[in-house]
Amino acid sequence: MVAEKIKTIVYIDDHEQDIKLLQRVIERELKNINLITYNDSETAIEQIMDGTLSQYNPSLLFIDIKMPKISGFDILQTLRQDKNYQTVPKIVLSSSAQKSDIKQAFDLSCNSYIAKPTSFPKFKETIIYAITYWLSYNLRLND
C-alpha cells in the first residue's frame, strides 16, 4: 500500500474564528493535509511576493476577499502574476455573495467562489466537499 502524499492548503482570512473553524474541520475530518494560515493579509502578500509561500508548495488556496489593508482581490492579482501559482486552485471563501465581488474574483482568476455558510454543519460539509474535489478529483498538470 502506498502512503498518500501530504497536501498543503493555505488559508488567508483576517477572522481568527473562521481560521479556527477550517482548522477544526481539517483536523477532525481530513487526513494528510498540512494547513498554513494567515490572519494578516499584509504578511500573506509579502510571503507571496518574496517566494516564502511557494516553498510550502501549496496544493490549494482559500482566500477571503473582505480584509482590511490588503484585500483578497489584491492577493488574487498578485497570485495571478506569479507563475508559481498558475495551476494552484484559488478558492474565494467569503461572507460576501455580491455579484460584483464574484465577478471581480473570477476576473482575477479564482477557480471557485464559495459564500461562507453560517452554520458549522454546513461549513464543514462545504469545506470537505471543496477540498475533496480540488485535491482528489480535479486533474492538474503538475500532479
Tab-separated table of C-alpha atoms in Angstrom:
chain	number	residue	atom	x	y	z
A	1	MET	CA	0.000	0.000	0.000
A	2	VAL	CA	1.351	3.425	-0.987
A	3	ALA	CA	1.123	6.227	1.564
A	4	GLU	CA	-0.922	9.183	0.389
A	5	LYS	CA	1.093	12.337	-0.185
A	6	ILE	CA	0.536	15.157	2.304
A	7	LYS	CA	-1.002	18.182	0.589
A	8	THR	CA	-0.647	21.754	1.778
A	9	ILE	CA	-3.590	24.130	1.941
A	10	VAL	CA	-3.137	27.844	2.566
A	11	TYR	CA	-5.968	29.855	4.143
A	12	ILE	CA	-5.820	33.662	4.189
A	13	ASP	CA	-8.516	35.290	6.331
A	14	ASP	CA	-8.484	38.108	8.867
A	15	HIS	CA	-11.160	36.438	11.029
A	16	GLU	CA	-9.481	34.169	13.560
A	17	GLN	CA	-12.780	32.365	14.231
A	18	ASP	CA	-13.080	31.318	10.575
A	19	ILE	CA	-9.486	30.087	10.595
A	20	LYS	CA	-10.239	28.000	13.708
A	21	LEU	CA	-13.326	26.522	12.048
A	22	LEU	CA	-11.335	25.441	9.000
A	23	GLN	CA	-8.587	24.011	11.225
A	24	ARG	CA	-11.192	22.061	13.181
A	25	VAL	CA	-12.713	20.553	10.038
A	26	ILE	CA	-9.340	19.529	8.648
A	27	GLU	CA	-8.064	18.085	11.935
A	28	ARG	CA	-11.210	16.038	12.536
A	29	GLU	CA	-12.341	15.075	9.056
A	30	LEU	CA	-9.453	15.093	6.582
A	31	LYS	CA	-6.147	13.256	6.548
A	32	ASN	CA	-2.792	14.159	5.029
A	33	ILE	CA	-3.442	17.909	4.996
A	34	ASN	CA	-0.909	20.479	6.154
A	35	LEU	CA	-2.739	23.755	6.805
A	36	ILE	CA	-0.850	27.051	6.638
A	37	THR	CA	-2.890	30.034	7.842
A	38	TYR	CA	-2.508	33.786	7.612
A	39	ASN	CA	-4.742	36.088	9.640
A	40	ASP	CA	-2.942	39.110	8.230
A	41	SER	CA	-3.195	39.809	4.505
A	42	GLU	CA	-0.087	42.003	4.584
A	43	THR	CA	2.083	39.118	5.771
A	44	ALA	CA	0.477	36.806	3.230
A	45	ILE	CA	1.141	39.111	0.278
A	46	GLU	CA	4.709	39.747	1.441
A	47	GLN	CA	5.346	35.998	1.557
A	48	ILE	CA	3.795	35.527	-1.870
A	49	MET	CA	5.991	38.255	-3.314
A	50	ASP	CA	9.254	37.157	-1.631
A	51	GLY	CA	8.751	33.475	-2.526
A	52	THR	CA	8.323	32.209	1.035
A	53	LEU	CA	4.794	30.910	0.396
A	54	SER	CA	5.818	28.956	-2.706
A	55	GLN	CA	8.303	26.987	-0.558
A	56	TYR	CA	5.306	25.307	1.095
A	57	ASN	CA	4.267	24.063	-2.357
A	58	PRO	CA	0.559	24.690	-1.739
A	59	SER	CA	-1.947	22.456	-3.479
A	60	LEU	CA	-4.916	24.710	-2.726
A	61	LEU	CA	-5.512	28.304	-1.589
A	62	PHE	CA	-8.557	29.602	0.283
A	63	ILE	CA	-8.764	33.402	0.266
A	64	ASP	CA	-11.178	35.767	1.980
A	65	ILE	CA	-11.773	38.946	-0.018
A	66	LYS	CA	-13.056	41.364	2.627
A	67	MET	CA	-9.907	42.065	4.622
A	68	PRO	CA	-8.535	45.366	5.913
A	69	LYS	CA	-5.415	46.930	4.402
A	70	ILE	CA	-4.907	44.408	1.577
A	71	SER	CA	-7.993	42.768	0.124
A	72	GLY	CA	-8.325	39.284	-1.226
A	73	PHE	CA	-8.656	40.868	-4.655
A	74	ASP	CA	-5.138	42.281	-4.252
A	75	ILE	CA	-3.905	38.841	-3.242
A	76	LEU	CA	-5.572	37.238	-6.269
A	77	GLN	CA	-3.960	39.858	-8.524
A	78	THR	CA	-0.529	39.136	-7.047
A	79	LEU	CA	-1.013	35.370	-7.389
A	80	ARG	CA	-2.153	35.817	-10.985
A	81	GLN	CA	1.165	37.489	-11.843
A	82	ASP	CA	3.305	34.739	-10.260
A	83	LYS	CA	3.945	31.647	-12.403
A	84	ASN	CA	4.343	29.517	-9.261
A	85	TYR	CA	0.581	29.726	-8.704
A	86	GLN	CA	-0.773	29.362	-12.240
A	87	THR	CA	-2.034	25.825	-11.677
A	88	VAL	CA	-2.811	26.106	-7.961
A	89	PRO	CA	-6.586	26.311	-7.413
A	90	LYS	CA	-7.600	29.573	-5.766
A	91	ILE	CA	-10.907	29.435	-3.916
A	92	VAL	CA	-12.537	32.557	-2.573
A	93	LEU	CA	-14.223	31.803	0.758
A	94	SER	CA	-16.096	34.961	1.661
A	95	SER	CA	-19.081	36.245	3.581
A	96	SER	CA	-19.919	38.339	0.513
A	97	ALA	CA	-22.286	36.953	-2.091
A	98	GLN	CA	-22.445	40.200	-4.072
A	99	LYS	CA	-22.371	39.662	-7.823
A	100	SER	CA	-19.770	42.403	-8.273
A	101	ASP	CA	-17.413	40.610	-5.845
A	102	ILE	CA	-17.975	37.271	-7.556
A	103	LYS	CA	-17.317	38.778	-10.987
A	104	GLN	CA	-14.170	40.554	-9.829
A	105	ALA	CA	-12.822	37.383	-8.197
A	106	PHE	CA	-13.306	35.354	-11.379
A	107	ASP	CA	-11.823	38.175	-13.445
A	108	LEU	CA	-8.725	37.800	-11.244
A	109	SER	CA	-8.553	34.055	-11.991
A	110	CYS	CA	-10.107	32.490	-8.914
A	111	ASN	CA	-11.218	28.938	-9.655
A	112	SER	CA	-14.192	28.811	-7.317
A	113	TYR	CA	-16.197	31.231	-5.184
A	114	ILE	CA	-17.882	29.986	-2.025
A	115	ALA	CA	-20.082	32.110	0.216
A	116	LYS	CA	-19.222	31.166	3.792
A	117	PRO	CA	-22.014	29.077	5.273
A	118	THR	CA	-23.411	30.477	8.515
A	119	SER	CA	-23.840	27.179	10.385
A	120	PHE	CA	-20.980	24.911	11.386
A	121	PRO	CA	-22.540	21.727	9.919
A	122	LYS	CA	-22.977	23.424	6.530
A	123	PHE	CA	-19.488	24.998	6.744
A	124	LYS	CA	-17.991	21.569	7.496
A	125	GLU	CA	-19.862	19.922	4.631
A	126	THR	CA	-18.868	22.672	2.186
A	127	ILE	CA	-15.184	22.617	3.169
A	128	ILE	CA	-14.945	18.820	2.980
A	129	TYR	CA	-16.607	18.828	-0.429
A	130	ALA	CA	-14.391	21.634	-1.791
A	131	ILE	CA	-11.141	20.134	-0.532
A	132	THR	CA	-12.064	16.645	-1.689
A	133	TYR	CA	-12.968	17.902	-5.157
A	134	TRP	CA	-9.906	20.103	-5.672
A	135	LEU	CA	-7.358	17.703	-4.175
A	136	SER	CA	-8.785	14.326	-5.193
A	137	TYR	CA	-10.823	14.702	-8.385
A	138	ASN	CA	-9.580	17.781	-10.189
A	139	LEU	CA	-6.710	16.896	-12.533
A	140	ARG	CA	-3.753	19.276	-12.685
A	141	LEU	CA	-0.686	19.428	-14.869
A	142	ASN	CA	1.805	19.325	-12.008
A	143	ASP	CA	0.362	16.313	-10.163
